[in-house]
Coordinates of C-alpha atoms in Angstrom, one line a residue:
M249 CA -0.1 -0.2 -0.1
G250 CA 3.0 2.1 -0.4
V251 CA 3.7 2.4 3.1
S252 CA 7.2 1.9 4.0
P253 CA 8.4 -1.4 6.2
W254 CA 10.1 0.6 8.3
S255 CA 7.5 3.4 8.8
K256 CA 7.0 4.6 12.4
F257 CA 3.2 4.8 11.4
R258 CA 3.4 1.2 10.8
Y259 CA 5.2 0.2 14.4
R260 CA 3.2 2.4 16.0
A261 CA -0.1 0.7 14.4
G262 CA 1.3 -3.0 15.2
V263 CA 2.4 -1.9 18.8
L264 CA -1.9 -0.6 19.3
H265 CA -2.5 -3.5 18.0
V266 CA -0.7 -6.2 19.5
L267 CA -1.6 -4.3 23.2
D268 CA -5.1 -4.2 21.8
K269 CA -5.2 -8.2 21.1
A270 CA -3.8 -8.4 24.8
G271 CA -7.1 -6.6 26.2
E272 CA -9.1 -9.6 24.1
D273 CA -6.9 -11.8 26.1
G274 CA -7.8 -10.3 29.6
H275 CA -4.7 -8.5 30.2
C276 CA -4.7 -4.8 31.3
Y277 CA -1.1 -4.1 30.2
L278 CA 2.1 -6.1 28.6
P279 CA 5.8 -6.2 29.9
E280 CA 8.3 -4.4 27.4
N281 CA 9.9 -8.3 26.8
K282 CA 6.4 -8.8 25.7
I283 CA 5.2 -6.4 23.9
V284 CA 8.5 -5.8 21.9
P285 CA 8.8 -9.8 20.6
S286 CA 5.0 -9.6 19.9
T287 CA 5.5 -6.3 17.6
K288 CA 8.5 -7.8 15.4
E289 CA 6.1 -11.2 15.1
L290 CA 3.5 -9.2 13.9
L291 CA 5.8 -6.7 11.6
T292 CA 8.0 -9.0 10.3
T293 CA 7.6 -10.3 6.7
E294 CA 9.3 -12.7 4.2
E295 CA 11.2 -9.3 2.7
H296 CA 11.5 -7.2 5.7
E297 CA 12.0 -8.2 9.3
A298 CA 11.3 -5.4 11.7
E299 CA 13.7 -3.8 14.2
E300 CA 13.6 -4.1 17.8
S301 CA 15.5 -0.7 18.1
G302 CA 12.8 1.1 16.1
I303 CA 9.9 -0.9 18.5
L304 CA 11.9 0.5 21.2
G305 CA 12.0 3.4 20.0
I306 CA 8.0 3.9 19.0
L307 CA 7.4 3.0 22.3
S308 CA 9.4 6.0 23.8
E309 CA 7.8 8.4 21.6
M310 CA 4.8 7.2 22.4
V311 CA 4.9 7.4 26.2
T312 CA 6.3 11.2 25.4
E313 CA 2.8 11.9 23.7
E314 CA 1.0 10.0 25.9
Q315 CA -0.4 7.4 23.8
L316 CA 1.0 4.8 25.9
I317 CA 1.9 4.9 30.0
K318 CA 4.7 3.3 31.0
E319 CA 5.7 2.2 34.6
L320 CA 8.1 0.8 36.4
D321 CA 7.4 -2.5 38.2
D322 CA 10.1 -5.2 38.7
E323 CA 10.3 -4.6 34.9
L324 CA 8.9 -1.7 32.4
I325 CA 5.6 -2.2 31.6
Y326 CA 2.7 -0.7 29.2
Y327 CA -0.5 0.7 29.5
K328 CA -3.0 2.1 26.9
P329 CA -3.9 5.2 28.8
S330 CA -8.2 4.0 29.4
F331 CA -6.9 0.9 30.7
F332 CA -4.3 2.3 33.0
Y333 CA -6.4 5.6 34.5
S334 CA -9.7 2.9 35.2
E335 CA -7.4 0.5 37.0
K336 CA -5.7 3.3 39.2
H337 CA -9.0 5.1 39.8
L338 CA -11.0 1.6 40.2
A339 CA -8.5 1.2 42.9
K340 CA -8.6 4.5 44.4
L341 CA -12.6 4.1 44.9
L342 CA -12.1 0.7 46.6
I343 CA -9.5 2.2 49.1
Q344 CA -11.9 5.1 49.8
K345 CA -14.6 2.4 50.6
L346 CA -12.7 0.4 53.0
Q347 CA -11.3 3.3 54.8
A348 CA -14.3 2.9 57.5
S349 CA -16.7 0.4 58.6
L350 CA -20.3 1.8 59.3
D351 CA -21.1 2.0 63.4
V352 CA -23.6 -0.9 63.9
D353 CA -24.4 -3.1 66.9
P354 CA -23.5 -6.8 66.8
E355 CA -25.8 -7.6 69.6
R356 CA -28.8 -6.4 68.2
V357 CA -27.5 -7.9 64.7
K358 CA -27.0 -11.2 66.7
S359 CA -30.5 -10.8 67.9
W360 CA -31.8 -10.1 64.3
I361 CA -30.3 -13.4 63.1
E362 CA -31.9 -15.5 65.8
R363 CA -35.1 -14.0 65.6
Y364 CA -35.1 -14.6 61.7
T365 CA -33.9 -18.2 61.8
A366 CA -36.3 -19.2 64.5
S367 CA -39.0 -17.7 62.6
R368 CA -38.2 -19.7 59.4
K369 CA -37.4 -22.7 61.3
I370 CA -33.3 -22.5 59.5
E371 CA -30.4 -23.2 60.4
L372 CA -27.4 -21.1 59.8
S373 CA -23.8 -22.8 59.8
P374 CA -20.6 -21.2 61.5
Q375 CA -19.2 -19.6 58.3
Q376 CA -23.0 -18.2 56.9
Y377 CA -23.3 -16.7 60.6
I378 CA -20.1 -15.0 60.4
A379 CA -21.2 -13.8 56.7
V380 CA -24.4 -12.6 57.7
L381 CA -22.8 -10.6 60.8
K382 CA -19.8 -9.3 59.0
A383 CA -22.4 -7.9 56.1
A384 CA -24.5 -5.5 58.8
S385 CA -21.2 -3.5 59.3
E386 CA -19.0 -3.8 56.4
K387 CA -18.9 -1.1 53.4
L388 CA -17.3 -3.6 50.8
M389 CA -17.4 -7.7 51.4
I390 CA -17.0 -10.7 48.9
L391 CA -19.1 -13.8 49.4
T392 CA -17.0 -16.7 47.5
G393 CA -18.0 -20.4 47.5
G394 CA -18.7 -23.2 45.2
P395 CA -21.9 -24.6 44.6
G396 CA -24.0 -26.3 47.1
T397 CA -22.2 -24.3 49.7
G398 CA -25.3 -22.2 50.2
K399 CA -24.0 -18.7 48.6
S400 CA -27.9 -18.0 47.1
F401 CA -29.2 -18.2 50.6
V402 CA -27.1 -16.3 52.2
T403 CA -27.1 -13.4 50.3
G404 CA -31.1 -13.8 50.7
T405 CA -30.7 -13.5 54.3
I406 CA -28.5 -10.6 54.1
V407 CA -30.8 -9.0 52.0
K408 CA -33.3 -9.3 54.6
L409 CA -31.1 -8.1 57.2
W410 CA -30.6 -4.8 55.1
K411 CA -34.3 -4.4 54.5
A412 CA -34.7 -4.8 58.5
M413 CA -31.6 -2.3 58.9
G414 CA -33.8 0.4 56.9
R415 CA -31.3 0.4 53.8
K416 CA -32.0 0.7 50.5
I417 CA -31.6 -1.8 48.2
L418 CA -30.2 -2.6 44.7
C419 CA -29.1 -5.8 43.0
A420 CA -27.3 -6.3 39.9
A421 CA -26.0 -9.1 38.1
P422 CA -23.3 -9.1 34.8
T423 CA -26.2 -11.2 32.6
G424 CA -29.9 -10.9 32.3
R425 CA -30.6 -14.4 33.0
A426 CA -28.1 -14.0 36.3
A427 CA -30.3 -10.5 37.3
K428 CA -33.5 -13.0 36.9
R429 CA -31.8 -15.5 39.6
L430 CA -30.6 -12.8 41.9
S431 CA -34.5 -11.8 41.7
E432 CA -35.7 -14.7 42.4
M433 CA -33.1 -15.2 45.5
T434 CA -33.9 -12.1 47.0
G435 CA -37.5 -11.0 46.4
V436 CA -35.8 -7.4 45.0
E437 CA -35.5 -6.4 41.5
A438 CA -32.4 -7.0 39.9
K439 CA -31.0 -5.4 36.9
T440 CA -28.2 -6.0 34.6
I441 CA -25.3 -3.9 35.6
H442 CA -25.8 -2.1 32.1
R443 CA -29.2 -1.2 33.0
L444 CA -28.8 -0.3 36.6
L445 CA -26.0 2.3 35.3
E446 CA -28.4 3.6 32.5
F447 CA -26.5 3.5 29.5
E448 CA -26.8 6.4 27.3
P449 CA -26.0 5.5 23.7
S450 CA -26.1 9.2 22.7
K451 CA -22.4 9.9 24.5
M452 CA -21.6 6.1 24.7
G453 CA -21.5 6.5 28.6
F454 CA -23.6 5.6 31.5
K455 CA -25.8 8.1 32.9
R456 CA -24.4 6.9 36.7
D457 CA -21.5 8.0 37.6
L458 CA -19.5 10.0 40.0
E459 CA -21.7 13.1 39.3
N460 CA -25.0 11.5 39.5
Q461 CA -24.7 8.0 41.4
L462 CA -26.9 5.5 42.2
E463 CA -29.9 6.2 45.0
C464 CA -29.2 3.6 47.4
S465 CA -27.4 2.6 50.6
A466 CA -26.9 -1.1 49.9
I467 CA -26.0 -3.1 46.6
V468 CA -25.6 -6.6 45.7
I469 CA -23.5 -7.9 42.5
D470 CA -24.1 -11.4 41.7
E471 CA -21.5 -13.4 39.4
S472 CA -19.1 -10.7 40.1
S473 CA -15.9 -13.3 38.6
M474 CA -17.7 -12.1 35.4
V475 CA -17.3 -8.4 35.6
D476 CA -14.4 -7.1 33.8
L477 CA -12.3 -3.8 34.5
F478 CA -14.1 -0.9 32.5
L479 CA -17.6 -2.6 34.4
A480 CA -16.1 -2.6 37.7
H481 CA -15.1 1.0 37.6
S482 CA -18.3 2.0 36.0
L483 CA -20.2 0.4 38.6
F484 CA -18.1 1.7 41.5
K485 CA -17.9 5.3 40.3
A486 CA -21.7 5.4 40.4
I487 CA -21.8 3.5 44.0
P488 CA -22.0 6.4 46.4
E489 CA -19.3 6.6 49.3
N490 CA -21.6 5.0 52.4
C491 CA -23.7 2.6 50.3
Q492 CA -22.9 -0.9 51.4
V493 CA -21.7 -3.6 48.7
L494 CA -21.9 -7.0 48.6
L495 CA -19.8 -8.8 45.8
V496 CA -20.9 -12.3 45.5
G497 CA -19.1 -14.9 42.8
D498 CA -17.5 -18.2 42.2
I499 CA -13.7 -17.8 42.4
D500 CA -13.0 -21.0 41.0
Q501 CA -14.8 -20.5 37.4
L502 CA -13.4 -18.9 34.4
P503 CA -12.3 -14.8 34.5
S504 CA -14.5 -12.3 32.8
V505 CA -14.3 -12.0 28.8
G506 CA -13.0 -8.3 29.2
P507 CA -9.6 -7.4 30.4
G508 CA -8.8 -8.0 34.6
N509 CA -9.4 -10.3 36.8
I510 CA -11.4 -8.2 39.0
L511 CA -12.5 -11.0 41.8
K512 CA -9.4 -12.6 42.2
D513 CA -7.2 -9.5 42.7
L514 CA -9.6 -8.4 45.0
I515 CA -9.5 -11.5 47.1
A516 CA -5.6 -11.8 46.7
S517 CA -5.1 -8.1 48.0
D518 CA -5.8 -9.5 51.8
K519 CA -7.5 -5.8 51.9
I520 CA -11.3 -6.8 51.3
P521 CA -13.3 -8.8 53.9
V522 CA -14.0 -12.1 52.2
I523 CA -16.0 -14.9 53.5
R524 CA -15.7 -18.5 51.4
L525 CA -18.5 -20.7 52.2
T526 CA -16.9 -24.5 51.5
Q527 CA -19.2 -26.6 53.8
V528 CA -21.1 -28.6 51.1
F529 CA -24.8 -29.2 52.7
R530 CA -26.3 -32.5 52.7
Q531 CA -29.4 -31.8 50.3
A532 CA -26.7 -30.4 47.5
A533 CA -24.5 -33.2 48.0
Q534 CA -27.0 -35.7 46.5
S535 CA -26.3 -34.1 43.8
S536 CA -23.7 -35.6 41.8
I537 CA -23.5 -32.6 39.3
I538 CA -22.2 -30.5 42.9
R539 CA -20.2 -33.6 44.2
T540 CA -17.7 -33.6 40.6
A541 CA -17.7 -30.2 40.1
H542 CA -16.1 -30.2 44.0
Q543 CA -13.8 -33.3 42.5
I544 CA -12.6 -31.3 39.6
N545 CA -11.7 -28.2 41.8
Q546 CA -9.7 -30.4 44.3
G547 CA -7.9 -32.0 41.2
I548 CA -9.6 -35.6 41.7
I549 CA -10.5 -37.1 38.7
P550 CA -14.5 -38.1 39.1
Q551 CA -15.6 -41.6 38.8
L552 CA -19.1 -41.0 36.4
E553 CA -21.5 -43.1 36.0
K554 CA -21.8 -43.9 32.3
I555 CA -25.3 -43.1 30.4
S556 CA -28.2 -45.4 30.4
M557 CA -31.7 -45.4 31.2
T558 CA -31.7 -46.6 34.6
A559 CA -28.9 -44.2 36.0
Q560 CA -29.1 -43.4 39.3
T561 CA -27.6 -39.9 39.0
D562 CA -27.5 -36.7 37.3
C563 CA -24.2 -36.5 36.4
L564 CA -23.5 -38.9 33.7
W565 CA -20.7 -40.2 31.2
H566 CA -20.9 -41.3 27.5
P567 CA -17.4 -42.8 26.3
G568 CA -18.2 -41.0 22.8
G569 CA -14.9 -42.6 21.3
T570 CA -11.5 -41.3 21.1
E571 CA -12.5 -39.4 18.0
A572 CA -14.4 -36.1 18.0
E573 CA -16.6 -37.4 14.8
H574 CA -18.0 -40.2 17.6
G575 CA -18.3 -36.9 19.8
V576 CA -20.8 -35.6 17.0
Q577 CA -22.6 -38.6 16.3
T578 CA -23.2 -39.2 20.0
I579 CA -24.6 -36.1 20.9
C580 CA -26.9 -36.3 18.4
E581 CA -28.1 -39.8 19.3
L582 CA -28.6 -38.3 23.0
I583 CA -30.9 -35.2 21.6
E584 CA -32.7 -37.4 19.6
H585 CA -33.2 -40.6 21.4
Y586 CA -31.9 -40.3 25.2
I587 CA -33.0 -36.9 26.3
P588 CA -36.5 -36.9 25.0
K589 CA -37.0 -40.3 27.3
T590 CA -35.7 -38.3 30.4
G591 CA -38.3 -35.8 30.3
F592 CA -36.8 -33.0 28.7
N593 CA -37.3 -31.0 25.7
P594 CA -34.5 -31.0 23.4
A595 CA -35.3 -27.5 21.7
T596 CA -35.6 -25.7 24.9
D597 CA -33.9 -27.5 27.8
V598 CA -30.5 -28.6 26.5
Q599 CA -27.4 -26.6 26.0
V600 CA -24.3 -27.9 24.4
L601 CA -21.5 -26.2 25.8
C602 CA -17.5 -26.9 24.1
P603 CA -14.4 -25.9 25.1
M604 CA -13.3 -24.5 21.9
T605 CA -15.0 -22.5 18.3
R606 CA -13.2 -24.6 16.0
G607 CA -12.9 -28.5 15.3
V608 CA -15.4 -30.9 14.6
V609 CA -16.8 -31.0 18.1
G610 CA -16.6 -27.2 18.4
T611 CA -19.5 -24.6 18.4
S612 CA -19.5 -23.6 14.3
H613 CA -19.9 -27.2 13.3
L614 CA -22.0 -28.5 16.0
N615 CA -24.3 -25.8 15.4
K616 CA -25.3 -26.3 11.6
V617 CA -25.5 -30.1 12.9
L618 CA -27.9 -29.5 15.8
Q619 CA -29.8 -27.0 13.7
Q620 CA -30.4 -29.6 11.3
L621 CA -31.4 -32.3 14.1
I622 CA -33.4 -29.7 16.2
N623 CA -34.9 -26.8 14.1
P624 CA -34.8 -28.7 10.1
H625 CA -36.2 -26.8 7.3
A626 CA -39.9 -28.1 6.5
P627 CA -42.5 -26.6 4.3
G628 CA -43.8 -23.0 5.5
K629 CA -41.3 -22.5 8.0
D630 CA -39.3 -19.1 7.4
E631 CA -35.7 -19.1 7.3
L632 CA -33.0 -16.4 5.9
V633 CA -29.9 -17.5 4.4
R634 CA -26.8 -15.5 4.4
G635 CA -23.9 -17.0 3.1
D636 CA -23.0 -20.2 4.7
T637 CA -25.3 -19.3 7.5
I638 CA -29.0 -20.1 7.7
L639 CA -31.4 -18.7 10.4
R640 CA -35.4 -20.0 10.9
V641 CA -37.7 -19.1 12.9
G642 CA -37.6 -21.0 16.1
D643 CA -33.6 -21.2 15.9
R644 CA -31.6 -20.1 19.3
V645 CA -29.1 -17.4 18.8
M646 CA -26.7 -15.8 20.9
Q647 CA -25.5 -12.2 21.1
L648 CA -21.6 -11.6 20.0
K649 CA -21.0 -8.1 21.1
N650 CA -22.6 -5.3 23.6
D651 CA -25.6 -3.3 21.6
Y652 CA -26.3 -0.8 23.9
N653 CA -28.6 0.6 21.9
K654 CA -30.8 -2.7 21.3
E655 CA -29.6 -3.1 25.5
V656 CA -28.6 -6.9 24.5
F657 CA -25.3 -7.8 25.6
N658 CA -22.4 -9.9 24.6
G659 CA -23.5 -13.8 25.5
D660 CA -27.5 -13.1 25.4
L661 CA -29.2 -16.3 24.3
G662 CA -32.4 -15.2 22.4
Q663 CA -34.7 -16.7 19.6
V664 CA -35.5 -16.1 16.1
M665 CA -39.6 -15.1 15.9
E666 CA -39.9 -13.9 12.7
F667 CA -38.7 -12.6 9.4
D668 CA -40.0 -9.5 7.6
H669 CA -38.0 -9.7 4.0
I670 CA -39.8 -6.5 2.7
E671 CA -38.3 -4.5 5.4
K672 CA -35.3 -6.9 5.4
E673 CA -35.7 -7.2 9.8
V674 CA -35.6 -10.0 11.8
I675 CA -37.7 -10.1 15.7
I676 CA -35.4 -11.8 17.8
N677 CA -36.9 -12.8 21.6
F678 CA -34.6 -12.1 24.5
D679 CA -35.7 -12.9 27.8
E680 CA -39.7 -12.1 26.5
R681 CA -38.6 -8.6 24.9
D682 CA -39.0 -8.9 21.4
V683 CA -35.9 -6.8 19.5
T684 CA -35.4 -6.0 16.2
Y685 CA -32.4 -6.3 14.0
D686 CA -32.0 -5.2 10.4
Y687 CA -30.2 -7.7 8.2
A688 CA -27.2 -5.8 8.2
D689 CA -26.7 -6.0 11.8
L690 CA -27.1 -10.0 11.6
N691 CA -23.5 -10.4 12.5
E692 CA -23.8 -9.4 15.7
I693 CA -25.5 -12.9 16.6
T694 CA -24.6 -16.5 15.8
L695 CA -26.7 -20.0 16.4
A696 CA -26.1 -21.2 20.2
W697 CA -27.4 -24.3 20.1
A698 CA -23.9 -25.3 21.0
T699 CA -22.0 -22.4 22.5
S700 CA -18.4 -21.8 24.1
I701 CA -18.3 -22.5 28.1
H702 CA -16.9 -18.7 28.0
K703 CA -19.6 -17.1 26.5
S704 CA -22.0 -19.9 29.1
Q705 CA -21.3 -17.8 32.4
G706 CA -23.7 -16.7 34.5
S707 CA -26.0 -18.9 32.8
E708 CA -28.1 -21.9 33.8
Y709 CA -29.5 -24.4 31.7
P710 CA -31.7 -27.8 33.0
V711 CA -29.3 -30.2 30.8
V712 CA -25.8 -29.4 29.8
I713 CA -24.0 -31.4 27.2
L714 CA -20.1 -31.4 27.8
P715 CA -18.0 -32.4 25.0
L716 CA -14.4 -32.9 26.0
Y717 CA -11.9 -34.5 23.6
T718 CA -8.1 -34.4 23.4
Q719 CA -8.6 -32.1 19.9
H720 CA -9.2 -29.3 22.4
Y721 CA -5.8 -29.8 24.4
I722 CA -4.9 -26.8 24.2
M723 CA -8.1 -25.3 26.1
L724 CA -8.6 -28.0 28.4
S725 CA -8.2 -27.0 31.5
R726 CA -9.8 -27.1 35.1
N727 CA -11.4 -24.1 35.6
L728 CA -13.2 -24.4 32.3
F729 CA -14.7 -28.1 32.8
Y730 CA -15.5 -26.9 36.4
T731 CA -17.7 -23.8 35.0
G732 CA -19.2 -26.0 31.9
L733 CA -20.0 -28.7 34.4
T734 CA -21.5 -26.1 37.1
R735 CA -24.1 -24.8 34.5
S736 CA -26.2 -27.7 34.6
K737 CA -29.0 -27.4 36.9
K738 CA -30.9 -30.7 36.7
L739 CA -28.7 -33.0 34.4
A740 CA -25.2 -33.0 32.9
L741 CA -23.9 -35.2 30.4
I742 CA -20.1 -35.2 30.0
V743 CA -19.3 -37.2 26.7
G744 CA -15.4 -37.6 25.7
S745 CA -12.6 -39.8 26.2
E746 CA -11.1 -40.5 29.5
K747 CA -7.9 -39.5 28.5
A748 CA -9.7 -35.6 28.0
I749 CA -11.5 -35.3 31.2
A750 CA -7.8 -36.4 33.1
I751 CA -6.2 -33.8 30.8
A752 CA -9.1 -31.2 31.8
V753 CA -8.4 -32.1 35.7
K754 CA -5.3 -31.9 36.2
Q755 CA -4.4 -28.8 33.8
V756 CA -4.6 -25.6 36.2
K757 CA -4.3 -23.4 33.2
Q758 CA -5.4 -20.3 34.6
Q759 CA -3.5 -18.0 32.5
K760 CA -1.7 -15.4 34.1
R761 CA -3.5 -11.9 33.5
Y762 CA -1.3 -9.2 33.8
T763 CA -3.2 -7.0 35.9
R764 CA -1.8 -4.3 38.8
L765 CA -4.8 -4.1 40.7
K766 CA -4.6 -6.1 43.5
E767 CA -0.8 -4.3 43.9
R768 CA -2.7 -0.7 43.9
L769 CA -4.7 -2.2 46.4
E770 CA -2.1 -3.1 48.9
S771 CA -0.3 0.0 48.3
P772 CA -2.3 3.0 47.4
H773 CA 1.6 4.8 45.7
Y774 CA 2.2 1.9 44.1
G775 CA 4.0 2.1 41.0
T776 CA 6.6 4.5 38.9
L777 CA 5.8 6.5 36.2
A778 CA 8.7 6.1 33.9
W779 CA 9.2 8.8 31.2

């Protein structure tokens, strides 16, 4: 295109591209020893090798021009400004929250807990009791724990306590489905965080911020492991200083899709009160899904019952051969024959969750196969063909990116209701709300008979089918397997080889995310700007 291989313009674009890609992978910054080789690899062509000295020179210029921010830690690190200021300001807001707890009489709280539990004929475990007691006076608290440990029960009890204390309570979660569950759990209307903060498309920002904060004195944020750096920053800007905050989440799930590792960093900082629920209750322990999830977490390869019509448990395994092709065939047979016999509806109750998008048992291929199986072409059934994708009325689809105008967000599941071929529009129903898409906007959605485990966070399904094959080796990990399994409410069907299951349990592949929130919380004056 007439641009010199050594042009500063090209080198600058290369650096920004590498940092953008790092952000997509969850990082908030990159160290110099990562950014330089990655940029060099990106810019090198067959004819011209990019020069490290040129990249270092452009990094220096970008810092001078404030296109990048350089900090000196044990090593030199580079941030894009929006990441740097969001992380730094979020830490400041959190530290302000922690400076003073509320003056609450613990004896009155204990008395309320005794009366409440006696009237409801319920009992709190010692861990749960401490959680409710601390939630009365802490300005910021984290409640974490795996499935079956009573997070929902404790959250509901804390909300009742706050009501008795006269608090004005708000509840929110990252996804529509998680917000719906939170409403059921607390009896308080819960919204998605985006709705709570009142996104304004005209200025591409939230109405609720430092100048126009939320009107509340206590707030619950559920599924907080899904909250990324920018959403966390926007949220805490909008929370009044004296408002109590309860963050609820499962620390062993996958981290947020966006940049940062907020919940993990907050817990690791040791600055924020954390109640970790570990006791699995007897009723929950009867569920093989919950027992298996805890075994996976402990690195124990689970002994799974094989699928049969006389199966005794809710977490079953089908060997499905060692080849991925067998997996596709097995999944189809389960959906067509086994699942209807167990009383579930394949079209509404079943979600296939894959470790990857690519490959024979990846979401792309499986979606086409499952569409033909569950929602095939039929006379009179309206459909739309776009490239190699077919959309039909009745198809389950997923939103791929945040669309603030439509108020539909990355990961939301919907159903195709009707096509208007004259106006070139599609109506898709999301959580009982019809949303109109122009044909031109359909690149924002994809079929969702099968979705990735990453995209399933914050959702629950009656039946989950989880294909695990060694062709997914690069993605198999303990927290991926754990997250996928814990999406199932009533029945989990694992399809795949013993070897793949063992790899998933043994690989603790929580890729290190480059974040500095923990350090900024530990030391408010952390970091030296390097010019």
